[in-house]
Coordinates of C-alpha atoms and ligand atoms in Angstrom, one line a residue:
Chain A
M1277 CA -15.4 1.7 22.5
T1278 CA -18.5 -0.4 23.4
R1279 CA -21.3 -0.1 21.0
Y1280 CA -24.5 0.9 22.6
S1281 CA -27.3 -1.5 22.1
A1282 CA -30.2 -3.2 23.9
L1283 CA -28.1 -6.3 24.4
A1284 CA -25.1 -4.3 25.8
L1285 CA -27.5 -2.6 28.2
L1286 CA -29.0 -5.9 29.3
K1287 CA -25.5 -7.4 29.8
A1288 CA -24.3 -4.4 31.8
G1289 CA -27.5 -4.7 33.9
L1290 CA -26.2 -8.0 35.2
T1291 CA -23.3 -6.2 36.8
G1292 CA -25.2 -3.1 38.0
Q1293 CA -24.5 -0.9 34.9
R1294 CA -20.8 -0.6 35.9
G1295 CA -17.9 -1.1 33.5
W1296 CA -19.1 1.2 30.7
D1297 CA -16.2 2.9 28.9
R1298 CA -16.1 6.7 29.1
A1299 CA -17.8 8.2 26.0
W1300 CA -14.8 10.1 24.9
R1301 CA -11.2 10.5 26.0
D1302 CA -9.8 13.5 27.8
P1303 CA -6.5 14.0 25.9
E1304 CA -3.8 16.6 26.4
P1305 CA -3.4 18.7 23.3
T1306 CA -0.6 17.7 21.0
T1307 CA 1.7 20.3 19.3
H1308 CA 0.1 20.3 15.9
Y1309 CA -3.2 19.3 14.2
D1310 CA -4.2 19.3 10.5
V1311 CA -7.4 21.1 11.5
I1312 CA -8.4 22.9 14.7
V1313 CA -12.1 23.6 15.3
I1314 CA -12.6 26.3 17.8
G1315 CA -15.8 25.7 19.8
G1316 CA -17.3 22.5 21.1
G1317 CA -20.9 23.1 20.5
G1318 CA -23.0 20.8 18.2
H1319 CA -21.7 22.6 15.1
G1320 CA -18.0 22.3 16.0
L1321 CA -18.3 18.6 17.1
A1322 CA -20.3 17.7 14.0
T1323 CA -17.7 19.4 11.9
A1324 CA -14.9 17.3 13.5
Y1325 CA -17.0 14.2 13.0
Y1326 CA -17.5 14.7 9.3
L1327 CA -13.9 15.8 8.8
A1328 CA -12.9 12.4 10.1
K1329 CA -15.7 10.4 8.7
V1330 CA -16.2 11.8 5.2
H1331 CA -12.8 13.3 4.4
G1332 CA -10.5 11.0 6.4
I1333 CA -8.9 13.9 8.2
R1334 CA -8.4 12.5 11.7
N1335 CA -5.6 14.6 13.1
V1336 CA -8.2 17.1 14.3
A1337 CA -8.8 18.9 17.6
V1338 CA -12.0 20.6 18.9
L1339 CA -11.0 23.2 21.4
E1340 CA -13.8 24.2 23.9
K1341 CA -13.3 26.9 26.5
G1342 CA -15.9 25.4 28.9
W1343 CA -17.6 22.1 28.6
I1344 CA -18.9 20.7 25.3
G1345 CA -22.6 21.6 24.6
G1346 CA -22.5 24.3 27.4
G1347 CA -23.2 27.1 24.9
N1348 CA -26.3 27.6 22.8
T1349 CA -26.4 23.9 22.0
G1350 CA -27.4 23.1 25.6
R1351 CA -29.6 26.2 26.0
N1352 CA -31.9 26.2 23.0
T1353 CA -35.5 25.1 22.6
T1354 CA -34.5 22.3 20.3
I1355 CA -36.9 22.9 17.4
V1356 CA -35.9 21.1 14.3
R1357 CA -37.6 21.8 10.9
S1358 CA -36.6 22.9 7.4
N1359 CA -39.6 25.0 6.3
Y1360 CA -37.9 28.2 5.6
R1361 CA -39.3 30.4 2.9
Q1362 CA -36.0 31.2 1.1
K1363 CA -34.5 28.6 -1.2
P1364 CA -30.9 28.6 -0.1
L1365 CA -32.0 28.3 3.5
H1366 CA -34.5 25.5 3.1
D1367 CA -32.1 23.6 0.9
L1368 CA -29.5 23.6 3.6
F1369 CA -32.0 23.0 6.4
D1370 CA -33.7 20.2 4.6
F1371 CA -30.3 18.5 3.9
A1372 CA -29.8 18.8 7.7
L1373 CA -33.3 17.4 8.4
G1374 CA -32.3 14.3 6.3
L1375 CA -29.3 13.8 8.5
W1376 CA -31.4 14.3 11.7
E1377 CA -33.6 11.4 10.6
G1378 CA -30.7 9.0 10.6
M1379 CA -28.6 10.6 13.3
S1380 CA -29.2 8.2 16.2
D1381 CA -28.2 5.2 14.1
E1382 CA -25.3 7.0 12.4
L1383 CA -23.8 8.1 15.8
N1384 CA -24.9 5.0 17.7
Y1385 CA -26.3 7.5 20.2
N1386 CA -29.9 8.2 21.0
V1387 CA -30.4 11.8 20.3
M1388 CA -34.2 11.4 20.9
F1389 CA -35.1 13.1 17.6
S1390 CA -38.9 13.2 17.7
P1391 CA -40.5 14.3 14.4
R1392 CA -43.8 15.2 16.1
G1393 CA -44.7 18.0 13.6
A1394 CA -43.8 21.6 13.6
L1395 CA -46.9 23.8 13.3
F1396 CA -47.1 27.5 12.5
L1397 CA -50.4 29.1 13.5
G1398 CA -52.0 31.7 11.3
H1399 CA -54.1 34.4 13.1
S1400 CA -55.4 36.4 10.2
D1401 CA -56.2 36.2 6.5
S1402 CA -52.8 37.8 5.8
D1403 CA -51.0 35.2 8.0
M1404 CA -52.8 32.5 6.1
T1405 CA -51.7 34.0 2.8
V1406 CA -48.1 34.1 3.9
L1407 CA -48.2 30.6 5.2
A1408 CA -49.8 29.4 1.9
Q1409 CA -47.1 31.1 -0.1
R1410 CA -44.4 29.5 2.0
G1411 CA -46.0 26.1 1.8
D1412 CA -46.1 26.4 -2.0
A1413 CA -42.4 27.5 -2.2
L1414 CA -41.5 24.5 -0.1
R1415 CA -43.5 22.0 -2.0
C1416 CA -42.0 23.2 -5.3
D1417 CA -38.7 22.1 -3.8
G1418 CA -40.1 18.8 -2.6
I1419 CA -40.2 19.8 1.1
D1420 CA -43.3 18.7 3.0
A1421 CA -45.7 21.4 3.9
E1422 CA -49.4 21.0 4.6
L1423 CA -51.8 23.9 5.0
L1424 CA -54.3 23.2 7.8
T1425 CA -57.8 24.6 8.3
R1426 CA -58.9 25.9 11.6
D1427 CA -60.7 22.6 12.3
Q1428 CA -57.7 20.5 11.5
V1429 CA -55.6 22.7 13.9
R1430 CA -58.2 22.3 16.6
K1431 CA -58.1 18.5 16.2
L1432 CA -54.3 18.5 16.4
V1433 CA -54.0 20.8 19.4
P1434 CA -57.2 20.6 21.3
L1435 CA -55.9 22.9 24.1
L1436 CA -55.6 26.0 21.9
D1437 CA -58.0 28.8 22.7
M1438 CA -60.6 28.5 19.9
S1439 CA -63.2 30.6 21.6
P1440 CA -64.8 33.6 19.8
D1441 CA -63.0 36.1 22.0
A1442 CA -59.6 34.4 21.8
R1443 CA -56.8 37.0 22.0
F1444 CA -55.1 35.4 19.0
P1445 CA -57.8 33.8 16.9
V1446 CA -56.6 30.7 15.0
H1447 CA -57.5 30.8 11.3
G1448 CA -55.5 27.7 10.4
G1449 CA -51.9 26.7 10.2
L1450 CA -49.0 25.3 8.2
I1451 CA -47.4 22.1 9.4
Q1452 CA -44.2 20.3 8.6
R1453 CA -44.8 16.8 9.9
R1454 CA -41.1 15.8 9.6
G1455 CA -40.2 18.6 12.0
G1456 CA -40.0 18.2 15.8
T1457 CA -37.5 18.3 18.6
A1458 CA -34.4 16.5 19.8
R1459 CA -32.4 16.1 23.0
H1460 CA -29.8 18.9 22.7
D1461 CA -27.1 17.5 25.0
A1462 CA -27.3 14.2 23.4
V1463 CA -26.5 15.8 20.0
A1464 CA -23.2 17.3 21.4
W1465 CA -22.4 14.1 23.3
G1466 CA -23.2 11.8 20.3
Y1467 CA -21.1 13.7 17.9
A1468 CA -18.3 14.0 20.5
R1469 CA -18.3 10.2 21.1
A1470 CA -18.4 9.4 17.4
A1471 CA -15.7 11.9 16.5
D1472 CA -13.5 10.7 19.4
S1473 CA -13.8 7.1 18.2
L1474 CA -12.4 8.2 14.9
G1475 CA -9.4 9.8 16.5
V1476 CA -10.5 13.4 17.0
D1477 CA -9.1 15.1 20.2
I1478 CA -11.9 16.8 22.2
I1479 CA -10.2 19.2 24.5
Q1480 CA -12.3 21.0 27.1
N1481 CA -11.4 23.8 29.4
C1482 CA -9.2 25.2 26.6
E1483 CA -10.0 28.7 25.6
V1484 CA -8.5 30.1 22.4
T1485 CA -6.9 33.4 23.2
G1486 CA -4.9 34.2 20.1
I1487 CA -4.7 33.2 16.4
V1488 CA -1.1 32.8 15.3
Q1489 CA -0.3 33.9 11.8
S1490 CA 2.7 34.0 9.6
G1491 CA 2.8 35.5 6.1
G1492 CA -0.9 36.1 6.0
R1493 CA -1.7 32.5 6.9
V1494 CA -2.8 31.0 10.1
T1495 CA -0.3 28.6 11.7
G1496 CA -1.9 27.9 15.0
V1497 CA -3.7 29.2 18.0
E1498 CA -2.8 30.4 21.5
T1499 CA -4.9 28.8 24.2
S1500 CA -5.3 28.8 27.9
R1501 CA -3.4 25.4 27.7
G1502 CA -0.5 26.7 25.5
K1503 CA 0.2 27.2 21.9
I1504 CA -1.1 24.6 19.4
G1505 CA -0.1 24.5 15.7
A1506 CA -2.6 24.0 13.0
G1507 CA -2.8 23.7 9.2
R1508 CA -6.3 25.1 9.1
V1509 CA -8.5 26.7 11.8
G1510 CA -12.3 26.8 11.8
I1511 CA -14.1 29.2 14.0
C1512 CA -17.4 27.8 15.3
V1513 CA -18.2 29.7 18.4
A1514 CA -21.8 31.1 17.9
G1515 CA -22.2 34.1 20.1
N1516 CA -18.5 34.6 20.5
S1517 CA -17.9 34.9 16.8
G1518 CA -17.0 38.6 17.2
P1519 CA -14.3 38.4 19.9
V1520 CA -12.7 35.3 18.3
A1521 CA -12.6 36.8 14.8
A1522 CA -11.1 39.9 16.4
L1523 CA -8.2 37.8 17.5
A1524 CA -7.3 37.7 13.8
G1525 CA -8.1 41.4 13.3
I1526 CA -11.3 40.6 11.5
T1527 CA -14.7 42.4 12.0
L1528 CA -17.9 40.6 11.1
P1529 CA -21.5 41.6 10.2
I1530 CA -22.5 39.9 13.4
E1531 CA -23.8 41.2 16.7
A1532 CA -24.1 39.2 19.9
Q1533 CA -27.6 39.2 21.5
T1534 CA -29.3 37.5 24.3
L1535 CA -32.2 35.0 23.8
Q1536 CA -34.0 33.4 26.6
A1537 CA -35.9 30.2 27.1
F1538 CA -38.1 28.9 29.9
V1539 CA -39.5 25.6 31.1
T1540 CA -42.5 24.8 33.4
E1541 CA -42.9 22.2 36.0
Q1542 CA -43.4 18.7 34.6
V1543 CA -46.8 17.5 33.8
K1544 CA -48.5 14.6 31.9
P1545 CA -48.4 14.8 28.1
M1546 CA -50.6 17.7 27.0
I1547 CA -49.0 19.1 23.8
D1548 CA -47.6 16.7 21.3
T1549 CA -46.7 19.1 18.5
V1550 CA -44.3 22.0 18.3
I1551 CA -46.5 25.2 18.3
M1552 CA -45.2 28.3 16.6
S1553 CA -47.0 31.3 15.2
Q1554 CA -46.8 33.4 12.1
S1555 CA -47.4 36.6 14.0
L1556 CA -46.0 36.0 17.5
H1557 CA -42.5 35.2 18.6
C1558 CA -43.6 32.5 20.9
Y1559 CA -43.0 28.8 20.6
I1560 CA -44.3 26.0 22.7
S1561 CA -43.4 22.3 23.0
Q1562 CA -43.4 19.7 25.7
S1563 CA -40.2 17.9 26.5
D1564 CA -40.0 14.1 27.1
K1565 CA -39.6 14.8 30.8
G1566 CA -43.0 16.7 30.7
G1567 CA -41.9 20.3 31.1
I1568 CA -43.5 22.8 28.7
V1569 CA -40.6 24.5 26.9
L1570 CA -41.2 28.1 25.9
G1571 CA -39.2 30.6 23.9
G1572 CA -39.8 34.3 23.1
D1573 CA -38.2 37.4 21.7
P1574 CA -34.5 38.2 21.8
D1575 CA -33.4 41.2 23.9
Q1576 CA -32.8 43.4 20.8
F1577 CA -29.6 44.9 22.0
P1578 CA -26.0 43.6 22.1
S1579 CA -25.1 41.5 25.1
Y1580 CA -22.8 38.7 26.2
A1581 CA -24.4 38.4 29.7
Q1582 CA -26.2 35.1 29.2
R1583 CA -28.9 36.6 31.3
G1584 CA -32.0 38.3 29.8
L1585 CA -34.6 40.9 30.4
P1586 CA -37.7 40.1 32.6
P1587 CA -40.1 41.8 30.2
R1588 CA -39.3 39.2 27.6
I1589 CA -40.3 36.4 30.0
E1590 CA -43.5 38.1 30.9
R1591 CA -44.4 38.6 27.2
A1592 CA -43.6 35.0 26.2
A1593 CA -45.6 33.7 29.1
A1594 CA -48.5 36.0 28.2
E1595 CA -48.5 34.9 24.6
A1596 CA -48.3 31.3 25.5
I1597 CA -51.1 31.5 27.9
A1598 CA -53.2 33.4 25.4
L1599 CA -52.7 30.6 22.9
V1600 CA -53.0 27.7 25.4
P1601 CA -55.0 29.0 28.4
A1602 CA -54.4 25.7 30.3
L1603 CA -50.7 26.8 30.7
S1604 CA -51.8 29.5 33.2
R1605 CA -52.0 26.7 35.8
L1606 CA -48.4 25.7 35.5
R1607 CA -45.4 27.1 37.5
M1608 CA -42.3 28.3 35.7
A1609 CA -39.5 26.0 36.8
R1610 CA -36.4 27.6 35.2
C1611 CA -35.4 30.2 32.8
W1612 CA -32.0 30.8 31.1
A1613 CA -30.3 32.6 28.3
G1614 CA -27.8 32.1 25.5
T1615 CA -25.7 34.5 23.4
T1616 CA -26.8 34.3 19.8
D1617 CA -24.7 35.4 16.8
M1618 CA -27.1 37.7 15.0
S1619 CA -26.0 38.2 11.4
F1620 CA -27.2 41.3 9.5
D1621 CA -29.3 39.4 7.0
G1622 CA -30.5 36.7 9.3
S1623 CA -28.6 34.0 7.4
P1624 CA -25.5 32.1 8.5
I1625 CA -22.0 32.8 7.3
I1626 CA -20.0 29.7 6.2
S1627 CA -17.0 31.1 4.6
A1628 CA -13.2 31.5 4.2
L1629 CA -11.9 34.6 6.0
P1630 CA -9.4 37.1 4.7
V1631 CA -6.6 35.2 6.5
G1632 CA -5.3 32.1 4.7
G1633 CA -6.4 28.9 6.3
L1634 CA -8.9 30.6 8.6
Y1635 CA -12.6 29.9 8.3
L1636 CA -15.9 30.9 9.9
N1637 CA -19.1 29.2 10.6
G1638 CA -21.4 31.5 12.5
G1639 CA -24.2 34.0 12.3
W1640 CA -26.9 31.3 12.9
C1641 CA -28.9 33.8 14.8
Y1642 CA -31.4 32.0 17.0
G1643 CA -32.1 29.2 14.6
G1644 CA -28.9 27.1 14.3
F1645 CA -29.7 24.0 16.3
K1646 CA -31.8 22.5 13.6
A1647 CA -28.9 23.0 11.2
T1648 CA -26.3 21.2 13.4
P1649 CA -25.7 18.1 11.2
G1650 CA -25.9 19.9 7.9
S1651 CA -23.8 22.8 9.2
G1652 CA -21.1 20.4 10.4
F1653 CA -21.2 18.5 7.1
V1654 CA -20.8 21.5 4.8
Y1655 CA -18.2 23.2 7.1
A1656 CA -16.1 20.0 7.1
H1657 CA -16.2 20.1 3.3
L1658 CA -14.9 23.7 3.4
L1659 CA -12.2 22.9 5.9
A1660 CA -11.1 19.8 4.1
T1661 CA -11.1 21.1 0.5
G1662 CA -10.9 24.9 0.9
A1663 CA -13.9 25.2 -1.4
A1664 CA -17.5 25.8 -0.4
H1665 CA -19.9 23.0 -0.5
R1666 CA -22.7 23.6 -3.0
L1667 CA -25.2 24.2 -0.2
A1668 CA -22.9 26.6 1.6
A1669 CA -21.9 28.7 -1.4
P1670 CA -24.7 31.3 -0.9
F1671 CA -23.5 31.9 2.6
A1672 CA -20.0 33.4 1.9
L1673 CA -18.9 36.5 3.8
D1674 CA -18.4 38.7 0.7
R1675 CA -22.1 38.8 0.1
F1676 CA -22.4 41.8 2.4
A1677 CA -19.8 43.9 0.7
E1678 CA -21.5 43.1 -2.6
A1679 CA -24.9 43.8 -1.1
R1680 CA -25.9 40.4 -2.6
P1681 CA -28.6 38.6 -0.6
S1682 CA -27.7 35.1 0.5
T1683 CA -31.1 34.0 -0.8
K1684 CA -30.5 34.7 -4.5
R1685 CA -31.9 31.7 -6.2
G1686 CA -30.6 29.8 -9.2
S1687 CA -33.4 28.7 -11.4
A1688 CA -37.0 29.7 -11.2
R1689 CA -39.4 26.8 -11.0
C1690 CA -42.6 28.3 -9.8
R1691 CA -44.1 31.8 -9.6
S1692 CA -44.0 32.1 -5.8
C1693 CA -40.4 30.9 -5.6
A1694 CA -39.3 33.1 -8.4
D1695 CA -40.2 36.1 -6.3
D1696 CA -37.9 35.0 -3.5
A1697 CA -34.8 36.9 -4.4
D1698 CA -36.5 40.1 -5.1
R1699 CA -38.5 40.0 -1.9
L1700 CA -35.5 40.1 0.3
P1701 CA -34.1 43.6 0.6
P1702 CA -30.3 43.3 0.2
L1703 CA -29.5 45.7 3.0
R1704 CA -31.2 44.9 6.3
S1705 CA -30.3 45.9 9.8
A1706 CA -29.8 43.3 12.5
R1707 CA -32.9 44.6 14.2
A1708 CA -35.1 44.2 11.1
S1709 CA -34.1 40.6 10.5
R1710 CA -36.7 38.3 12.0
V1711 CA -35.6 34.8 11.1
R1712 CA -37.7 32.5 13.1
L1713 CA -36.6 29.6 15.3
Chain B
M285 CA -32.9 45.1 33.5
M286 CA -30.8 48.3 33.2
R287 CA -31.7 51.7 34.5
I288 CA -30.7 54.4 32.0
D289 CA -30.0 57.9 33.2
C290 CA -31.5 60.0 30.5
P291 CA -29.9 63.5 30.4
H292 CA -33.3 64.9 29.6
C293 CA -35.7 62.9 31.8
G294 CA -33.5 61.4 34.6
P295 CA -33.2 57.7 35.5
R296 CA -35.8 55.5 33.7
A297 CA -36.3 51.8 33.2
Q298 CA -34.7 50.2 30.2
A299 CA -38.1 49.2 28.9
E300 CA -38.6 52.8 27.8
F301 CA -35.6 52.8 25.5
A302 CA -34.7 51.1 22.2
Y303 CA -31.2 50.2 21.0
E304 CA -30.5 51.5 17.6
R305 CA -26.9 50.7 16.5
T306 CA -23.4 51.3 17.4
L307 CA -22.1 54.9 17.2
D308 CA -19.5 53.9 14.6
S309 CA -22.1 52.6 12.2
I310 CA -23.8 55.8 11.4
V311 CA -23.8 56.3 7.7
T312 CA -23.9 59.9 6.3
L313 CA -25.3 60.8 2.9
D314 CA -21.9 61.9 1.5
M315 CA -20.0 58.8 2.5
A316 CA -18.1 56.9 -0.1
E317 CA -19.6 53.5 -0.9
D318 CA -16.8 51.4 0.6
E319 CA -16.9 53.3 3.8
A320 CA -20.7 53.1 3.9
V321 CA -20.6 49.3 3.4
A322 CA -17.9 48.9 6.1
R323 CA -19.9 51.1 8.5
L324 CA -23.2 49.2 7.8
Y325 CA -21.8 45.8 8.2
A326 CA -18.5 45.6 10.2
R327 CA -19.0 45.5 13.9
A328 CA -16.3 45.4 16.6
N329 CA -18.9 43.5 18.6
P330 CA -16.6 43.5 21.7
R331 CA -17.1 41.5 24.8
G332 CA -16.6 44.8 26.7
F333 CA -17.4 48.5 26.3
D334 CA -18.8 50.0 23.2
D335 CA -20.5 53.3 22.2
E336 CA -24.1 52.8 21.3
L337 CA -27.0 54.9 20.0
W338 CA -30.2 54.4 22.0
R339 CA -33.5 56.3 21.7
H340 CA -35.7 57.2 24.6
G341 CA -38.9 56.2 22.7
F342 CA -41.3 56.2 25.6
G343 CA -39.9 59.4 27.2
C344 CA -38.4 62.4 25.5
R345 CA -37.9 60.5 22.2
Q346 CA -34.4 61.9 21.9
W347 CA -31.3 60.0 20.7
L348 CA -28.7 59.2 23.3
V349 CA -25.1 57.9 23.3
L350 CA -24.4 55.2 25.8
H351 CA -21.0 53.9 26.8
R352 CA -22.0 50.5 27.9
H353 CA -20.3 47.2 28.9
R354 CA -21.9 44.3 27.0
Q355 CA -21.2 41.7 29.6
T356 CA -21.8 43.5 32.9
H357 CA -24.3 46.0 31.5
E358 CA -22.4 48.7 33.4
I359 CA -23.3 52.1 31.8
A360 CA -20.3 54.4 32.2
S361 CA -21.9 57.4 30.6
V362 CA -25.1 58.6 28.9
A363 CA -24.9 61.8 26.7
A364 CA -27.4 63.5 24.5
F365 CA -26.6 62.8 20.8
D366 CA -24.9 65.8 19.2
P367 CA -24.3 65.5 15.4
A368 CA -21.4 67.9 15.7
I369 CA -19.5 65.6 18.1
H370 CA -20.9 62.2 17.3
S371 CA -21.0 61.8 13.5
Ligands
LIG2050 C1 -32.6 30.4 24.1 C2 -32.2 29.8 22.7 C3 -33.2 29.1 22.0 C4 -32.9 28.6 20.8 N1 -33.8 27.8 20.1 C5 -33.5 27.2 19.0 C6 -34.4 26.3 18.4 O1 -35.5 26.0 18.9 N2 -34.1 25.8 17.2 C7 -32.9 26.1 16.6 O2 -32.7 25.6 15.5 N3 -32.0 26.9 17.1 C8 -32.3 27.5 18.3 N4 -31.4 28.3 18.9 C9 -30.1 28.6 18.2 C10 -29.1 27.5 18.4 O3 -29.0 27.2 19.8 C11 -27.7 27.9 17.9 O4 -27.8 28.5 16.6 C12 -26.8 26.7 17.9 O5 -26.9 26.0 19.1 C13 -25.4 27.1 17.6 O6 -24.6 26.0 17.8 P1 -23.1 26.1 17.9 O7 -22.5 24.8 18.0 O8 -22.6 27.0 16.8 O9 -22.9 27.0 19.2 P2 -22.6 26.7 20.8 O10 -23.3 25.5 21.3 O11 -22.8 28.0 21.5 O12 -21.1 26.4 20.7 C14 -20.0 27.3 20.6 C15 -19.0 26.9 21.6 O13 -17.8 27.8 21.4 C16 -17.2 27.9 22.7 N5 -16.3 29.0 22.6 C17 -16.5 30.3 22.5 N6 -15.4 31.1 22.5 C18 -14.4 30.2 22.6 C19 -13.0 30.3 22.6 N7 -12.4 31.5 22.6 N8 -12.2 29.2 22.7 C20 -12.8 28.0 22.7 N9 -14.1 27.8 22.7 C21 -14.9 28.9 22.6 C22 -18.4 28.1 23.6 O14 -18.0 27.8 25.0 C23 -19.4 27.2 23.1 O15 -19.4 25.9 23.7 C24 -31.7 28.9 20.2 C25 -30.7 29.6 20.9 C26 -31.0 30.1 22.1 C27 -29.9 30.9 22.9
LIG2051 ZN1 -35.4 61.0 27.9

């Protein structure tokens, strides 16, 4: 495999950029793998990469029913940050953020990670109180969080509506400067190329249609390309977690829901921060191509349609225009939808399943892109060792039966963090959970 | 967007309705703990038909039972919720 570098690019330029190797092979599946990962999204591909890289397990296949990155990985609004209020979540996401910072070098693939700052706007005194509390909790754990005044926000995003009759008055904000965006496709491709170079087979157009068991243990999978044996099988299929777990007779605390995103025509740089809001489910960023990327509310009912409701588009556009009036001049270029795996407490499930050798990584709701490297890392640990990685331990499946919140914290270090565990009601419905993107 | 044929109000836009939960996840007060937990948290979550509780919030405000396909959005039937039959 040729290493990508400026020199390689220059050299290839002399011959018209021909002669590049393909980025990963297109192998036929063999009859048996030590580990099969179902699902070739960012999480599945990262898992395979870390299995090979960290644990030396290279007889691994990633089975993808369509094309890699064609699921939520290639449909999301690419916001990367780690400033979650609850400790187990921000610990895992901040570990992931550390991996994002070195990802392009690690994979020798430009994932265009752009830490341009992830800003939450506060629109009221109570918003600002919540943001301040969150900031304190994060800083206690060494995660960067900076509370901004209204004037500081105005300087950062001059296009915000700061007029006295603004629909959503801006009182201030909370920014994580290390947060930002990345190129979603490149994340899938980068992990695929790096995993392939370590010997992992990436098999596309290969849908898993059955999970083969013997004596309470998984022994392989049935696929659209035949039966393949496996020592361990890791499910990593996001919105399809329900149907794939059902192949092994397992029901999950997960419901599939549609989430949409939109992009406008391309314009010159106008917004260089990721804008989110404490009160609105609206988030705005500008892609490197110039399109303004917008996201909004999920559809709030179960669906696998990958096609969402028009009222959600109207609402997201209305909120975005209220925040940044200049956006009203732009035309919407495209909108699309993905099927998210909504878990009932808004947290992921990274866990062994009741069938031996079968594991699940899912329930990331609408916020799993930012977790991609960390999720792959801890899932590889689980698949390789059979034991949960320290950061994944709070996210076991049995927390639901025991009504134990995933966000129970270990040691109390400050007043506002100490309240964490008690603040999260143990039983929440999928509709009530509002984990932000 | 779907059009839901409310047995009380007739065909109305989906925007008037809210999804509540699947019919098999209703928990009654006398239920044993194990069963209550299973009903609260285990979902068949099929890529196909399921029975769902919806509420016509901006109409008659009644509970409805929809038999709905989760990929095609086909609604095979809408019935008024009847505790004697449905729970
Ligand atoms: C519109 C939208 C916006 C979002 N915005 C953000 C954001 O800004 N920030 C953020 O952090 N997160 C965001 N998310 C969430 C994020 O996209 C997901 O949590 C994340 O991409 C999940 O990654 P994955 O690899 O698990 O899933 P996917 O990329 O969906 O990969 C799963 C793969 O499994 C495959 N598969 C399914 N069934 C089978 C089978 N039977 N056999 C073989 N393969 C199968 C699918 O084809 C798919 O490719 C957003 C999601 C959506 C839909
Ligand atoms: Zn009605």
